[in-house]
Amino acid sequence: GTEWGEDKAGLRAKMLSDFERFELLSMDFEVLHHWYSGETGFGQLAYLTRLKVRASGKILLDRRQNILVGEHQGEGRWLLSCKIVLKAENVYE
């Protein structure tokens, strides 16, 4: 429901900022569904990430579901072409 977008440079800047703000405690994901159309693959993934806020010590839980779209490059390699955020929830433990 937002006009949010992200490109490679924006993602890099966000990740660098996150590395300064948080300590990664764990990151688990599950493939919920996957399907293919020719050389294009689609996957619906669910993530649970636990992050420690460096400034306060609080533990942040980040739950989300994304659909990833990838183009087969051969020899088991895939190039991600799109990420669609279906759900995102952030709560403190």
PDB file of N, CA and C in Angstrom:
ATOM      1  N   GLY A   1       0.785  -1.205   0.000  1.00  0.00           N
ATOM      2  CA  GLY A   1       0.000   0.000   0.000  1.00  0.00           C
ATOM      3  C   GLY A   1       0.827   1.271   0.000  1.00  0.00           C
ATOM      4  N   THR A   2       2.137   1.167  -0.331  1.00  0.00           N
ATOM      5  CA  THR A   2       2.972   2.369  -0.342  1.00  0.00           C
ATOM      6  C   THR A   2       3.600   2.536  -1.713  1.00  0.00           C
ATOM      7  N   GLU A   3       4.227   3.671  -1.927  1.00  0.00           N
ATOM      8  CA  GLU A   3       4.952   3.948  -3.168  1.00  0.00           C
ATOM      9  C   GLU A   3       6.441   3.687  -2.966  1.00  0.00           C
ATOM     10  N   TRP A   4       6.784   2.678  -2.204  1.00  0.00           N
ATOM     11  CA  TRP A   4       8.153   2.368  -1.867  1.00  0.00           C
ATOM     12  C   TRP A   4       8.824   1.617  -3.010  1.00  0.00           C
ATOM     13  N   GLY A   5      10.090   1.889  -3.233  1.00  0.00           N
ATOM     14  CA  GLY A   5      10.858   1.179  -4.246  1.00  0.00           C
ATOM     15  C   GLY A   5      12.298   1.054  -3.790  1.00  0.00           C
ATOM     16  N   GLU A   6      13.067   0.244  -4.512  1.00  0.00           N
ATOM     17  CA  GLU A   6      14.445  -0.002  -4.108  1.00  0.00           C
ATOM     18  C   GLU A   6      15.259  -0.350  -5.347  1.00  0.00           C
ATOM     19  N   ASP A   7      16.446   0.214  -5.448  1.00  0.00           N
ATOM     20  CA  ASP A   7      17.358  -0.160  -6.511  1.00  0.00           C
ATOM     21  C   ASP A   7      18.650  -0.662  -5.858  1.00  0.00           C
ATOM     22  N   LYS A   8      19.598  -1.087  -6.651  1.00  0.00           N
ATOM     23  CA  LYS A   8      20.828  -1.681  -6.121  1.00  0.00           C
ATOM     24  C   LYS A   8      21.578  -0.702  -5.214  1.00  0.00           C
ATOM     25  N   ALA A   9      21.710   0.548  -5.633  1.00  0.00           N
ATOM     26  CA  ALA A   9      22.415   1.541  -4.818  1.00  0.00           C
ATOM     27  C   ALA A   9      21.667   1.810  -3.507  1.00  0.00           C
ATOM     28  N   GLY A  10      20.337   1.907  -3.594  1.00  0.00           N
ATOM     29  CA  GLY A  10      19.543   2.138  -2.392  1.00  0.00           C
ATOM     30  C   GLY A  10      19.613   0.971  -1.427  1.00  0.00           C
ATOM     31  N   LEU A  11      19.587  -0.253  -1.968  1.00  0.00           N
ATOM     32  CA  LEU A  11      19.705  -1.440  -1.122  1.00  0.00           C
ATOM     33  C   LEU A  11      21.062  -1.477  -0.433  1.00  0.00           C
ATOM     34  N   ARG A  12      22.123  -1.156  -1.157  1.00  0.00           N
ATOM     35  CA  ARG A  12      23.473  -1.139  -0.575  1.00  0.00           C
ATOM     36  C   ARG A  12      23.547  -0.137   0.580  1.00  0.00           C
ATOM     37  N   ALA A  13      23.023   1.067   0.383  1.00  0.00           N
ATOM     38  CA  ALA A  13      23.039   2.096   1.430  1.00  0.00           C
ATOM     39  C   ALA A  13      22.250   1.637   2.651  1.00  0.00           C
ATOM     40  N   LYS A  14      21.092   1.009   2.430  1.00  0.00           N
ATOM     41  CA  LYS A  14      20.276   0.516   3.547  1.00  0.00           C
ATOM     42  C   LYS A  14      21.011  -0.575   4.309  1.00  0.00           C
ATOM     43  N   MET A  15      21.636  -1.484   3.587  1.00  0.00           N
ATOM     44  CA  MET A  15      22.353  -2.575   4.244  1.00  0.00           C
ATOM     45  C   MET A  15      23.528  -2.047   5.074  1.00  0.00           C
ATOM     46  N   LEU A  16      24.278  -1.087   4.560  1.00  0.00           N
ATOM     47  CA  LEU A  16      25.392  -0.510   5.315  1.00  0.00           C
ATOM     48  C   LEU A  16      24.893   0.175   6.589  1.00  0.00           C
ATOM     49  N   SER A  17      23.777   0.883   6.487  1.00  0.00           N
ATOM     50  CA  SER A  17      23.178   1.521   7.657  1.00  0.00           C
ATOM     51  C   SER A  17      22.728   0.478   8.675  1.00  0.00           C
ATOM     52  N   ASP A  18      22.099  -0.595   8.187  1.00  0.00           N
ATOM     53  CA  ASP A  18      21.637  -1.665   9.082  1.00  0.00           C
ATOM     54  C   ASP A  18      22.807  -2.346   9.798  1.00  0.00           C
ATOM     55  N   PHE A  19      23.928  -2.544   9.102  1.00  0.00           N
ATOM     56  CA  PHE A  19      25.100  -3.173   9.723  1.00  0.00           C
ATOM     57  C   PHE A  19      25.611  -2.330  10.890  1.00  0.00           C
ATOM     58  N   GLU A  20      25.500  -1.006  10.786  1.00  0.00           N
ATOM     59  CA  GLU A  20      25.920  -0.119  11.866  1.00  0.00           C
ATOM     60  C   GLU A  20      24.948  -0.162  13.039  1.00  0.00           C
ATOM     61  N   ARG A  21      23.655  -0.291  12.750  1.00  0.00           N
ATOM     62  CA  ARG A  21      22.614  -0.209  13.783  1.00  0.00           C
ATOM     63  C   ARG A  21      22.332  -1.523  14.491  1.00  0.00           C
ATOM     64  N   PHE A  22      22.532  -2.667  13.799  1.00  0.00           N
ATOM     65  CA  PHE A  22      22.100  -3.957  14.323  1.00  0.00           C
ATOM     66  C   PHE A  22      23.214  -4.993  14.300  1.00  0.00           C
ATOM     67  N   GLU A  23      23.118  -5.920  15.236  1.00  0.00           N
ATOM     68  CA  GLU A  23      23.924  -7.146  15.213  1.00  0.00           C
ATOM     69  C   GLU A  23      22.985  -8.276  14.793  1.00  0.00           C
ATOM     70  N   LEU A  24      23.360  -9.013  13.764  1.00  0.00           N
ATOM     71  CA  LEU A  24      22.542 -10.125  13.296  1.00  0.00           C
ATOM     72  C   LEU A  24      22.699 -11.301  14.253  1.00  0.00           C
ATOM     73  N   LEU A  25      21.592 -11.729  14.859  1.00  0.00           N
ATOM     74  CA  LEU A  25      21.614 -12.874  15.770  1.00  0.00           C
ATOM     75  C   LEU A  25      21.264 -14.164  15.034  1.00  0.00           C
ATOM     76  N   SER A  26      20.258 -14.104  14.170  1.00  0.00           N
ATOM     77  CA  SER A  26      19.882 -15.283  13.381  1.00  0.00           C
ATOM     78  C   SER A  26      19.014 -14.837  12.216  1.00  0.00           C
ATOM     79  N   MET A  27      19.027 -15.672  11.169  1.00  0.00           N
ATOM     80  CA  MET A  27      18.154 -15.434  10.026  1.00  0.00           C
ATOM     81  C   MET A  27      17.772 -16.789   9.455  1.00  0.00           C
ATOM     82  N   ASP A  28      16.499 -17.094   9.544  1.00  0.00           N
ATOM     83  CA  ASP A  28      15.982 -18.355   9.028  1.00  0.00           C
ATOM     84  C   ASP A  28      14.989 -18.054   7.920  1.00  0.00           C
ATOM     85  N   PHE A  29      14.952 -18.926   6.927  1.00  0.00           N
ATOM     86  CA  PHE A  29      13.943 -18.768   5.892  1.00  0.00           C
ATOM     87  C   PHE A  29      13.445 -20.128   5.446  1.00  0.00           C
ATOM     88  N   GLU A  30      12.262 -20.091   4.889  1.00  0.00           N
ATOM     89  CA  GLU A  30      11.601 -21.305   4.409  1.00  0.00           C
ATOM     90  C   GLU A  30      11.034 -21.008   3.022  1.00  0.00           C
ATOM     91  N   VAL A  31      11.225 -21.929   2.098  1.00  0.00           N
ATOM     92  CA  VAL A  31      10.621 -21.801   0.778  1.00  0.00           C
ATOM     93  C   VAL A  31       9.201 -22.347   0.886  1.00  0.00           C
ATOM     94  N   LEU A  32       8.220 -21.467   0.726  1.00  0.00           N
ATOM     95  CA  LEU A  32       6.817 -21.862   0.847  1.00  0.00           C
ATOM     96  C   LEU A  32       6.293 -22.459  -0.451  1.00  0.00           C
ATOM     97  N   HIS A  33       6.675 -21.857  -1.570  1.00  0.00           N
ATOM     98  CA  HIS A  33       6.248 -22.321  -2.896  1.00  0.00           C
ATOM     99  C   HIS A  33       7.347 -21.969  -3.888  1.00  0.00           C
ATOM    100  N   HIS A  34       7.455 -22.755  -4.957  1.00  0.00           N
ATOM    101  CA  HIS A  34       8.319 -22.365  -6.065  1.00  0.00           C
ATOM    102  C   HIS A  34       7.716 -22.907  -7.352  1.00  0.00           C
ATOM    103  N   TRP A  35       7.904 -22.144  -8.419  1.00  0.00           N
ATOM    104  CA  TRP A  35       7.370 -22.545  -9.713  1.00  0.00           C
ATOM    105  C   TRP A  35       8.216 -21.901 -10.802  1.00  0.00           C
ATOM    106  N   TYR A  36       8.069 -22.419 -12.016  1.00  0.00           N
ATOM    107  CA  TYR A  36       8.902 -22.006 -13.137  1.00  0.00           C
ATOM    108  C   TYR A  36       8.062 -21.783 -14.374  1.00  0.00           C
ATOM    109  N   SER A  37       8.540 -20.875 -15.213  1.00  0.00           N
ATOM    110  CA  SER A  37       7.977 -20.651 -16.537  1.00  0.00           C
ATOM    111  C   SER A  37       9.170 -20.497 -17.471  1.00  0.00           C
ATOM    112  N   GLY A  38       9.503 -21.564 -18.168  1.00  0.00           N
ATOM    113  CA  GLY A  38      10.692 -21.541 -19.015  1.00  0.00           C
ATOM    114  C   GLY A  38      11.932 -21.352 -18.171  1.00  0.00           C
ATOM    115  N   GLU A  39      12.724 -20.337 -18.485  1.00  0.00           N
ATOM    116  CA  GLU A  39      13.970 -20.055 -17.760  1.00  0.00           C
ATOM    117  C   GLU A  39      13.780 -19.060 -16.619  1.00  0.00           C
ATOM    118  N   THR A  40      12.530 -18.738 -16.287  1.00  0.00           N
ATOM    119  CA  THR A  40      12.230 -17.830 -15.180  1.00  0.00           C
ATOM    120  C   THR A  40      11.690 -18.637 -14.011  1.00  0.00           C
ATOM    121  N   GLY A  41      12.276 -18.423 -12.833  1.00  0.00           N
ATOM    122  CA  GLY A  41      11.833 -19.110 -11.632  1.00  0.00           C
ATOM    123  C   GLY A  41      11.242 -18.121 -10.642  1.00  0.00           C
ATOM    124  N   PHE A  42      10.275 -18.592  -9.880  1.00  0.00           N
ATOM    125  CA  PHE A  42       9.592 -17.778  -8.872  1.00  0.00           C
ATOM    126  C   PHE A  42       9.628 -18.540  -7.558  1.00  0.00           C
ATOM    127  N   GLY A  43       9.851 -17.852  -6.464  1.00  0.00           N
ATOM    128  CA  GLY A  43       9.824 -18.486  -5.162  1.00  0.00           C
ATOM    129  C   GLY A  43       9.177 -17.589  -4.133  1.00  0.00           C
ATOM    130  N   GLN A  44       8.288 -18.163  -3.330  1.00  0.00           N
ATOM    131  CA  GLN A  44       7.711 -17.436  -2.199  1.00  0.00           C
ATOM    132  C   GLN A  44       8.446 -17.904  -0.963  1.00  0.00           C
ATOM    133  N   LEU A  45       9.133 -16.974  -0.298  1.00  0.00           N
ATOM    134  CA  LEU A  45       9.944 -17.288   0.866  1.00  0.00           C
ATOM    135  C   LEU A  45       9.425 -16.564   2.099  1.00  0.00           C
ATOM    136  N   ALA A  46       9.503 -17.236   3.253  1.00  0.00           N
ATOM    137  CA  ALA A  46       9.177 -16.630   4.542  1.00  0.00           C
ATOM    138  C   ALA A  46      10.475 -16.510   5.338  1.00  0.00           C
ATOM    139  N   TYR A  47      10.714 -15.346   5.940  1.00  0.00           N
ATOM    140  CA  TYR A  47      11.928 -15.074   6.690  1.00  0.00           C
ATOM    141  C   TYR A  47      11.594 -14.737   8.134  1.00  0.00           C
ATOM    142  N   LEU A  48      12.461 -15.132   9.039  1.00  0.00           N
ATOM    143  CA  LEU A  48      12.428 -14.662  10.422  1.00  0.00           C
ATOM    144  C   LEU A  48      13.859 -14.276  10.782  1.00  0.00           C
ATOM    145  N   THR A  49      14.067 -12.992  11.023  1.00  0.00           N
ATOM    146  CA  THR A  49      15.388 -12.472  11.350  1.00  0.00           C
ATOM    147  C   THR A  49      15.347 -11.885  12.756  1.00  0.00           C
ATOM    148  N   ARG A  50      16.351 -12.223  13.559  1.00  0.00           N
ATOM    149  CA  ARG A  50      16.496 -11.659  14.900  1.00  0.00           C
ATOM    150  C   ARG A  50      17.702 -10.730  14.892  1.00  0.00           C
ATOM    151  N   LEU A  51      17.472  -9.484  15.280  1.00  0.00           N
ATOM    152  CA  LEU A  51      18.510  -8.458  15.267  1.00  0.00           C
ATOM    153  C   LEU A  51      18.625  -7.824  16.650  1.00  0.00           C
ATOM    154  N   LYS A  52      19.848  -7.594  17.085  1.00  0.00           N
ATOM    155  CA  LYS A  52      20.066  -6.883  18.342  1.00  0.00           C
ATOM    156  C   LYS A  52      20.370  -5.425  18.006  1.00  0.00           C
ATOM    157  N   VAL A  53      19.586  -4.517  18.572  1.00  0.00           N
ATOM    158  CA  VAL A  53      19.800  -3.088  18.365  1.00  0.00           C
ATOM    159  C   VAL A  53      21.041  -2.696  19.169  1.00  0.00           C
ATOM    160  N   ARG A  54      22.077  -2.244  18.487  1.00  0.00           N
ATOM    161  CA  ARG A  54      23.357  -1.949  19.164  1.00  0.00           C
ATOM    162  C   ARG A  54      23.213  -0.875  20.241  1.00  0.00           C
ATOM    163  N   ALA A  55      22.404   0.146  19.993  1.00  0.00           N
ATOM    164  CA  ALA A  55      22.286   1.264  20.934  1.00  0.00           C
ATOM    165  C   ALA A  55      21.569   0.893  22.222  1.00  0.00           C
ATOM    166  N   SER A  56      20.576  -0.003  22.154  1.00  0.00           N
ATOM    167  CA  SER A  56      19.748  -0.287  23.332  1.00  0.00           C
ATOM    168  C   SER A  56      19.852  -1.723  23.834  1.00  0.00           C
ATOM    169  N   GLY A  57      20.324  -2.631  22.995  1.00  0.00           N
ATOM    170  CA  GLY A  57      20.371  -4.041  23.376  1.00  0.00           C
ATOM    171  C   GLY A  57      19.061  -4.782  23.167  1.00  0.00           C
ATOM    172  N   LYS A  58      18.015  -4.076  22.741  1.00  0.00           N
ATOM    173  CA  LYS A  58      16.725  -4.723  22.481  1.00  0.00           C
ATOM    174  C   LYS A  58      16.860  -5.685  21.301  1.00  0.00           C
ATOM    175  N   ILE A  59      15.998  -6.706  21.298  1.00  0.00           N
ATOM    176  CA  ILE A  59      15.977  -7.697  20.222  1.00  0.00           C
ATOM    177  C   ILE A  59      14.775  -7.404  19.323  1.00  0.00           C
ATOM    178  N   LEU A  60      15.059  -7.167  18.043  1.00  0.00           N
ATOM    179  CA  LEU A  60      14.030  -6.884  17.055  1.00  0.00           C
ATOM    180  C   LEU A  60      13.781  -8.132  16.217  1.00  0.00           C
ATOM    181  N   LEU A  61      12.519  -8.520  16.103  1.00  0.00           N
ATOM    182  CA  LEU A  61      12.124  -9.621  15.228  1.00  0.00           C
ATOM    183  C   LEU A  61      11.579  -9.034  13.938  1.00  0.00           C
ATOM    184  N   ASP A  62      12.118  -9.470  12.832  1.00  0.00           N
ATOM    185  CA  ASP A  62      11.664  -9.034  11.516  1.00  0.00           C
ATOM    186  C   ASP A  62      11.111 -10.254  10.802  1.00  0.00           C
ATOM    187  N   ARG A  63       9.797 -10.248  10.577  1.00  0.00           N
ATOM    188  CA  ARG A  63       9.133 -11.348   9.857  1.00  0.00           C
ATOM    189  C   ARG A  63       8.657 -10.805   8.524  1.00  0.00           C
ATOM    190  N   ARG A  64       8.911 -11.572   7.471  1.00  0.00           N
ATOM    191  CA  ARG A  64       8.429 -11.121   6.171  1.00  0.00           C
ATOM    192  C   ARG A  64       8.255 -12.271   5.206  1.00  0.00           C
ATOM    193  N   GLN A  65       7.461 -12.005   4.190  1.00  0.00           N
ATOM    194  CA  GLN A  65       7.309 -12.929   3.072  1.00  0.00           C
ATOM    195  C   GLN A  65       7.558 -12.148   1.799  1.00  0.00           C
ATOM    196  N   ASN A  66       8.372 -12.720   0.931  1.00  0.00           N
ATOM    197  CA  ASN A  66       8.712 -12.118  -0.350  1.00  0.00           C
ATOM    198  C   ASN A  66       8.497 -13.121  -1.465  1.00  0.00           C
ATOM    199  N   ILE A  67       8.260 -12.608  -2.641  1.00  0.00           N
ATOM    200  CA  ILE A  67       8.352 -13.414  -3.848  1.00  0.00           C
ATOM    201  C   ILE A  67       9.598 -12.943  -4.580  1.00  0.00           C
ATOM    202  N   LEU A  68      10.486 -13.883  -4.890  1.00  0.00           N
ATOM    203  CA  LEU A  68      11.688 -13.590  -5.661  1.00  0.00           C
ATOM    204  C   LEU A  68      11.506 -14.126  -7.068  1.00  0.00           C
ATOM    205  N   VAL A  69      11.980 -13.368  -8.043  1.00  0.00           N
ATOM    206  CA  VAL A  69      11.929 -13.773  -9.443  1.00  0.00           C
ATOM    207  C   VAL A  69      13.365 -13.837  -9.941  1.00  0.00           C
ATOM    208  N   GLY A  70      13.723 -14.951 -10.567  1.00  0.00           N
ATOM    209  CA  GLY A  70      15.079 -15.117 -11.060  1.00  0.00           C
ATOM    210  C   GLY A  70      15.116 -15.669 -12.468  1.00  0.00           C
ATOM    211  N   GLU A  71      16.166 -15.275 -13.177  1.00  0.00           N
ATOM    212  CA  GLU A  71      16.384 -15.756 -14.543  1.00  0.00           C
ATOM    213  C   GLU A  71      17.535 -16.757 -14.510  1.00  0.00           C
ATOM    214  N   HIS A  72      17.309 -17.938 -15.065  1.00  0.00           N
ATOM    215  CA  HIS A  72      18.319 -18.987 -15.078  1.00  0.00           C
ATOM    216  C   HIS A  72      19.483 -18.579 -15.969  1.00  0.00           C
ATOM    217  N   GLN A  73      20.707 -18.653 -15.419  1.00  0.00           N
ATOM    218  CA  GLN A  73      21.912 -18.254 -16.147  1.00  0.00           C
ATOM    219  C   GLN A  73      22.726 -19.452 -16.623  1.00  0.00           C
ATOM    220  N   GLY A  74      22.269 -20.652 -16.277  1.00  0.00           N
ATOM    221  CA  GLY A  74      23.002 -21.866 -16.638  1.00  0.00           C
ATOM    222  C   GLY A  74      23.932 -22.299 -15.518  1.00  0.00           C
ATOM    223  N   GLU A  75      24.299 -23.574 -15.537  1.00  0.00           N
ATOM    224  CA  GLU A  75      25.241 -24.147 -14.559  1.00  0.00           C
ATOM    225  C   GLU A  75      24.819 -23.880 -13.120  1.00  0.00           C
ATOM    226  N   GLY A  76      23.523 -23.921 -12.859  1.00  0.00           N
ATOM    227  CA  GLY A  76      23.017 -23.746 -11.495  1.00  0.00           C
ATOM    228  C   GLY A  76      22.994 -22.315 -10.997  1.00  0.00           C
ATOM    229  N   ARG A  77      23.250 -21.346 -11.846  1.00  0.00           N
ATOM    230  CA  ARG A  77      23.281 -19.934 -11.440  1.00  0.00           C
ATOM    231  C   ARG A  77      21.983 -19.238 -11.829  1.00  0.00           C
ATOM    232  N   TRP A  78      21.548 -18.333 -10.943  1.00  0.00           N
ATOM    233  CA  TRP A  78      20.327 -17.553 -11.157  1.00  0.00           C
ATOM    234  C   TRP A  78      20.635 -16.084 -10.933  1.00  0.00           C
ATOM    235  N   LEU A  79      20.033 -15.224 -11.725  1.00  0.00           N
ATOM    236  CA  LEU A  79      20.143 -13.786 -11.555  1.00  0.00           C
ATOM    237  C   LEU A  79      18.789 -13.277 -11.065  1.00  0.00           C
ATOM    238  N   LEU A  80      18.771 -12.726  -9.840  1.00  0.00           N
ATOM    239  CA  LEU A  80      17.509 -12.201  -9.303  1.00  0.00           C
ATOM    240  C   LEU A  80      17.130 -10.930 -10.052  1.00  0.00           C
ATOM    241  N   SER A  81      15.908 -10.894 -10.540  1.00  0.00           N
ATOM    242  CA  SER A  81      15.455  -9.741 -11.301  1.00  0.00           C
ATOM    243  C   SER A  81      14.380  -8.941 -10.585  1.00  0.00           C
ATOM    244  N   CYS A  82      13.778  -9.524  -9.544  1.00  0.00           N
ATOM    245  CA  CYS A  82      12.685  -8.820  -8.878  1.00  0.00           C
ATOM    246  C   CYS A  82      12.457  -9.403  -7.486  1.00  0.00           C
ATOM    247  N   LYS A  83      12.130  -8.527  -6.544  1.00  0.00           N
ATOM    248  CA  LYS A  83      11.709  -8.944  -5.200  1.00  0.00           C
ATOM    249  C   LYS A  83      10.409  -8.216  -4.903  1.00  0.00           C
ATOM    250  N   ILE A  84       9.384  -8.984  -4.546  1.00  0.00           N
ATOM    251  CA  ILE A  84       8.087  -8.415  -4.214  1.00  0.00           C
ATOM    252  C   ILE A  84       7.820  -8.707  -2.739  1.00  0.00           C
ATOM    253  N   VAL A  85       7.650  -7.673  -1.940  1.00  0.00           N
ATOM    254  CA  VAL A  85       7.367  -7.832  -0.514  1.00  0.00           C
ATOM    255  C   VAL A  85       5.867  -8.056  -0.348  1.00  0.00           C
ATOM    256  N   LEU A  86       5.496  -9.210   0.194  1.00  0.00           N
ATOM    257  CA  LEU A  86       4.091  -9.513   0.446  1.00  0.00           C
ATOM    258  C   LEU A  86       3.660  -9.082   1.837  1.00  0.00           C
ATOM    259  N   LYS A  87       4.506  -9.364   2.827  1.00  0.00           N
ATOM    260  CA  LYS A  87       4.205  -9.023   4.225  1.00  0.00           C
ATOM    261  C   LYS A  87       5.504  -8.631   4.911  1.00  0.00           C
ATOM    262  N   ALA A  88       5.417  -7.682   5.820  1.00  0.00           N
ATOM    263  CA  ALA A  88       6.563  -7.306   6.637  1.00  0.00           C
ATOM    264  C   ALA A  88       6.045  -6.864   7.997  1.00  0.00           C
ATOM    265  N   GLU A  89       6.653  -7.409   9.041  1.00  0.00           N
ATOM    266  CA  GLU A  89       6.258  -7.091  10.414  1.00  0.00           C
ATOM    267  C   GLU A  89       7.509  -7.006  11.264  1.00  0.00           C
ATOM    268  N   ASN A  90       7.624  -5.948  12.035  1.00  0.00           N
ATOM    269  CA  ASN A  90       8.750  -5.761  12.960  1.00  0.00           C
ATOM    270  C   ASN A  90       8.190  -5.582  14.362  1.00  0.00           C
ATOM    271  N   VAL A  91       8.648  -6.420  15.294  1.00  0.00           N
ATOM    272  CA  VAL A  91       8.233  -6.319  16.685  1.00  0.00           C
ATOM    273  C   VAL A  91       9.444  -6.566  17.581  1.00  0.00           C
ATOM    274  N   TYR A  92       9.403  -6.056  18.789  1.00  0.00           N
ATOM    275  CA  TYR A  92      10.462  -6.311  19.757  1.00  0.00           C
ATOM    276  C   TYR A  92      10.085  -7.508  20.608  1.00  0.00           C
ATOM    277  N   GLU A  93      11.089  -8.321  20.943  1.00  0.00           N
ATOM    278  CA  GLU A  93      10.846  -9.477  21.835  1.00  0.00           C
ATOM    279  C   GLU A  93      10.477  -8.987  23.204  1.00  0.00           C
TER     280      GLU A  93
END
